Amino acid sequence: MSWQSYVDDHLMCDVEGNHLAAAAIYGLDGNVWAQSAAFPELKAGEFDGIKKDFEEPGTLAPTGMFLGGAKYMVVQGEAGAVIRGKKGPGGVTIKKTIQAVVIGIYEEPMTGGQCNLVVERLGDYLIESEY
């Protein structure tokens, strides 16, 4: 299965009639493995900030997290494993795997819980597959 099909079939899937607004899989080196058409282009330093927060949990909380210039308030996550962000009625979930990060961006009517489920389920599968 190609990385793009993981994005198209597993991240952008239907969840109780809702879909993520955008999704991507990035290697831990910051290179894009696959992404949806609407995923924002990350600006310089944004991926580095995400990677640093996985290594040193809590570093993004004071400043917020940025994706494509959009600022997300960092909310509860799982230290070293999951970062969650909120922006208005939407937000983002980022799950770290062995070799990559899985990113899902949602907007209403999708809920944060639905986004978490989709992103973390794929992340857990990739970890089990040693990715």
PDB file of C-alpha atoms in Angstrom:
ATOM      1  CA  MET A   1       0.000   0.000   0.000  1.00  0.00           C
ATOM      2  CA  SER A   2       1.353   3.438  -0.886  1.00  0.00           C
ATOM      3  CA  TRP A   3       1.674   6.221   1.683  1.00  0.00           C
ATOM      4  CA  GLN A   4      -0.819   8.258  -0.344  1.00  0.00           C
ATOM      5  CA  SER A   5      -3.431   5.522   0.001  1.00  0.00           C
ATOM      6  CA  TYR A   6      -2.967   5.621   3.805  1.00  0.00           C
ATOM      7  CA  VAL A   7      -3.866   9.312   3.660  1.00  0.00           C
ATOM      8  CA  ASP A   8      -6.701   8.911   1.143  1.00  0.00           C
ATOM      9  CA  ASP A   9      -8.254   5.699   2.498  1.00  0.00           C
ATOM     10  CA  HIS A  10      -7.506   5.786   6.232  1.00  0.00           C
ATOM     11  CA  LEU A  11      -7.171   9.452   7.228  1.00  0.00           C
ATOM     12  CA  MET A  12      -9.633  11.097   4.840  1.00  0.00           C
ATOM     13  CA  CYS A  13     -12.208   8.358   5.476  1.00  0.00           C
ATOM     14  CA  ASP A  14     -15.853   8.884   6.460  1.00  0.00           C
ATOM     15  CA  VAL A  15     -16.414   9.008  10.237  1.00  0.00           C
ATOM     16  CA  GLU A  16     -20.132   9.141  11.044  1.00  0.00           C
ATOM     17  CA  GLY A  17     -20.677  11.339   7.973  1.00  0.00           C
ATOM     18  CA  ASN A  18     -17.692  13.609   8.701  1.00  0.00           C
ATOM     19  CA  HIS A  19     -14.195  13.854   7.214  1.00  0.00           C
ATOM     20  CA  LEU A  20     -10.906  15.464   8.189  1.00  0.00           C
ATOM     21  CA  ALA A  21     -10.314  18.808   6.484  1.00  0.00           C
ATOM     22  CA  ALA A  22      -6.720  17.806   5.679  1.00  0.00           C
ATOM     23  CA  ALA A  23      -4.188  15.117   6.568  1.00  0.00           C
ATOM     24  CA  ALA A  24      -0.544  14.216   6.030  1.00  0.00           C
ATOM     25  CA  ILE A  25       2.185  11.777   6.944  1.00  0.00           C
ATOM     26  CA  TYR A  26       5.658  13.264   7.439  1.00  0.00           C
ATOM     27  CA  GLY A  27       8.894  11.406   8.045  1.00  0.00           C
ATOM     28  CA  LEU A  28      10.699  12.394  11.241  1.00  0.00           C
ATOM     29  CA  ASP A  29      13.248  14.120   8.979  1.00  0.00           C
ATOM     30  CA  GLY A  30      10.519  16.608   7.962  1.00  0.00           C
ATOM     31  CA  ASN A  31       9.948  15.218   4.468  1.00  0.00           C
ATOM     32  CA  VAL A  32       6.374  14.705   3.259  1.00  0.00           C
ATOM     33  CA  TRP A  33       5.515  11.046   2.659  1.00  0.00           C
ATOM     34  CA  ALA A  34       1.926  11.796   1.562  1.00  0.00           C
ATOM     35  CA  GLN A  35      -0.728  14.453   2.076  1.00  0.00           C
ATOM     36  CA  SER A  36      -4.249  15.444   1.103  1.00  0.00           C
ATOM     37  CA  ALA A  37      -4.748  18.200  -1.449  1.00  0.00           C
ATOM     38  CA  ALA A  38      -5.888  20.719   1.186  1.00  0.00           C
ATOM     39  CA  PHE A  39      -2.997  20.143   3.624  1.00  0.00           C
ATOM     40  CA  PRO A  40      -1.179  23.444   4.281  1.00  0.00           C
ATOM     41  CA  GLU A  41       2.440  23.835   3.243  1.00  0.00           C
ATOM     42  CA  LEU A  42       4.454  23.952   6.444  1.00  0.00           C
ATOM     43  CA  LYS A  43       6.622  27.017   6.870  1.00  0.00           C
ATOM     44  CA  ALA A  44      10.265  26.931   7.963  1.00  0.00           C
ATOM     45  CA  GLY A  45      10.613  25.820  11.557  1.00  0.00           C
ATOM     46  CA  GLU A  46       7.032  24.569  12.023  1.00  0.00           C
ATOM     47  CA  PHE A  47       7.920  20.895  11.713  1.00  0.00           C
ATOM     48  CA  ASP A  48      10.983  21.422  13.913  1.00  0.00           C
ATOM     49  CA  GLY A  49       8.719  22.829  16.643  1.00  0.00           C
ATOM     50  CA  ILE A  50       6.475  19.757  16.475  1.00  0.00           C
ATOM     51  CA  LYS A  51       9.461  17.403  16.558  1.00  0.00           C
ATOM     52  CA  LYS A  52      10.952  19.262  19.539  1.00  0.00           C
ATOM     53  CA  ASP A  53       7.668  19.008  21.465  1.00  0.00           C
ATOM     54  CA  PHE A  54       7.728  15.224  21.038  1.00  0.00           C
ATOM     55  CA  GLU A  55      11.310  15.171  22.365  1.00  0.00           C
ATOM     56  CA  GLU A  56      10.669  17.750  25.128  1.00  0.00           C
ATOM     57  CA  PRO A  57       6.910  17.673  25.892  1.00  0.00           C
ATOM     58  CA  GLY A  58       5.420  21.052  26.743  1.00  0.00           C
ATOM     59  CA  THR A  59       7.698  23.231  24.609  1.00  0.00           C
ATOM     60  CA  LEU A  60       4.851  24.291  22.288  1.00  0.00           C
ATOM     61  CA  ALA A  61       2.306  25.042  25.032  1.00  0.00           C
ATOM     62  CA  PRO A  62       3.514  28.610  25.841  1.00  0.00           C
ATOM     63  CA  THR A  63       3.743  29.776  22.205  1.00  0.00           C
ATOM     64  CA  GLY A  64       1.197  27.602  20.426  1.00  0.00           C
ATOM     65  CA  MET A  65       1.774  25.352  17.451  1.00  0.00           C
ATOM     66  CA  PHE A  66       1.836  26.556  13.854  1.00  0.00           C
ATOM     67  CA  LEU A  67       0.827  24.658  10.713  1.00  0.00           C
ATOM     68  CA  GLY A  68       1.089  26.578   7.464  1.00  0.00           C
ATOM     69  CA  GLY A  69       1.121  29.821   9.448  1.00  0.00           C
ATOM     70  CA  ALA A  70      -2.124  28.988  11.298  1.00  0.00           C
ATOM     71  CA  LYS A  71      -1.758  29.057  15.083  1.00  0.00           C
ATOM     72  CA  TYR A  72      -3.215  26.281  17.237  1.00  0.00           C
ATOM     73  CA  MET A  73      -3.497  26.400  21.012  1.00  0.00           C
ATOM     74  CA  VAL A  74      -1.876  23.225  22.370  1.00  0.00           C
ATOM     75  CA  VAL A  75      -4.313  21.247  24.515  1.00  0.00           C
ATOM     76  CA  GLN A  76      -4.011  17.920  26.339  1.00  0.00           C
ATOM     77  CA  GLY A  77      -2.024  15.233  24.588  1.00  0.00           C
ATOM     78  CA  GLU A  78       0.180  12.311  25.505  1.00  0.00           C
ATOM     79  CA  ALA A  79       3.769  13.310  26.277  1.00  0.00           C
ATOM     80  CA  GLY A  80       6.097  12.095  23.555  1.00  0.00           C
ATOM     81  CA  ALA A  81       3.286  10.382  21.616  1.00  0.00           C
ATOM     82  CA  VAL A  82       0.382  12.726  20.733  1.00  0.00           C
ATOM     83  CA  ILE A  83       0.052  16.507  20.345  1.00  0.00           C
ATOM     84  CA  ARG A  84      -3.427  18.005  20.126  1.00  0.00           C
ATOM     85  CA  GLY A  85      -4.211  21.561  19.117  1.00  0.00           C
ATOM     86  CA  LYS A  86      -7.330  23.708  18.990  1.00  0.00           C
ATOM     87  CA  LYS A  87      -8.162  26.603  16.671  1.00  0.00           C
ATOM     88  CA  GLY A  88     -11.682  27.983  16.923  1.00  0.00           C
ATOM     89  CA  PRO A  89     -14.222  25.204  16.288  1.00  0.00           C
ATOM     90  CA  GLY A  90     -11.559  22.973  14.735  1.00  0.00           C
ATOM     91  CA  GLY A  91      -8.164  21.613  15.575  1.00  0.00           C
ATOM     92  CA  VAL A  92      -5.385  19.144  14.897  1.00  0.00           C
ATOM     93  CA  THR A  93      -4.131  15.794  16.176  1.00  0.00           C
ATOM     94  CA  ILE A  94      -0.540  14.670  15.595  1.00  0.00           C
ATOM     95  CA  LYS A  95       0.577  11.125  16.434  1.00  0.00           C
ATOM     96  CA  LYS A  96       4.266  10.177  16.479  1.00  0.00           C
ATOM     97  CA  THR A  97       5.240   6.750  15.198  1.00  0.00           C
ATOM     98  CA  ILE A  98       8.680   5.135  15.023  1.00  0.00           C
ATOM     99  CA  GLN A  99       9.640   6.821  11.727  1.00  0.00           C
ATOM    100  CA  ALA A 100       6.928   9.399  11.069  1.00  0.00           C
ATOM    101  CA  VAL A 101       4.193  11.697  12.325  1.00  0.00           C
ATOM    102  CA  VAL A 102       0.556  11.383  11.274  1.00  0.00           C
ATOM    103  CA  ILE A 103      -1.288  14.705  11.150  1.00  0.00           C
ATOM    104  CA  GLY A 104      -5.052  15.252  10.916  1.00  0.00           C
ATOM    105  CA  ILE A 105      -6.717  18.683  10.768  1.00  0.00           C
ATOM    106  CA  TYR A 106     -10.448  18.894  11.457  1.00  0.00           C
ATOM    107  CA  GLU A 107     -13.190  21.501  11.245  1.00  0.00           C
ATOM    108  CA  GLU A 108     -16.796  21.358  12.413  1.00  0.00           C
ATOM    109  CA  PRO A 109     -18.939  19.296  12.238  1.00  0.00           C
ATOM    110  CA  MET A 110     -16.139  16.765  12.896  1.00  0.00           C
ATOM    111  CA  THR A 111     -15.205  16.628  16.572  1.00  0.00           C
ATOM    112  CA  GLY A 112     -11.804  16.463  18.215  1.00  0.00           C
ATOM    113  CA  GLY A 113     -12.631  12.980  19.459  1.00  0.00           C
ATOM    114  CA  GLN A 114     -13.356  11.773  15.922  1.00  0.00           C
ATOM    115  CA  CYS A 115     -10.091  13.285  14.660  1.00  0.00           C
ATOM    116  CA  ASN A 116      -8.156  11.679  17.521  1.00  0.00           C
ATOM    117  CA  LEU A 117      -9.680   8.286  16.704  1.00  0.00           C
ATOM    118  CA  VAL A 118      -8.756   8.421  12.996  1.00  0.00           C
ATOM    119  CA  VAL A 119      -5.218   9.774  13.461  1.00  0.00           C
ATOM    120  CA  GLU A 120      -4.266   7.692  16.492  1.00  0.00           C
ATOM    121  CA  ARG A 121      -5.667   4.470  15.031  1.00  0.00           C
ATOM    122  CA  LEU A 122      -3.479   4.821  11.919  1.00  0.00           C
ATOM    123  CA  GLY A 123      -0.511   5.859  14.075  1.00  0.00           C
ATOM    124  CA  ASP A 124      -0.907   2.789  16.279  1.00  0.00           C
ATOM    125  CA  TYR A 125      -1.125   0.559  13.185  1.00  0.00           C
ATOM    126  CA  LEU A 126       2.083   2.088  11.773  1.00  0.00           C
ATOM    127  CA  ILE A 127       3.857   1.558  15.114  1.00  0.00           C
ATOM    128  CA  GLU A 128       2.783  -2.108  15.101  1.00  0.00           C
ATOM    129  CA  SER A 129       4.123  -2.320  11.515  1.00  0.00           C
ATOM    130  CA  GLU A 130       7.398  -0.759  12.739  1.00  0.00           C
ATOM    131  CA  TYR A 131       6.961   2.494  10.843  1.00  0.00           C
TER     132      TYR A 131
END
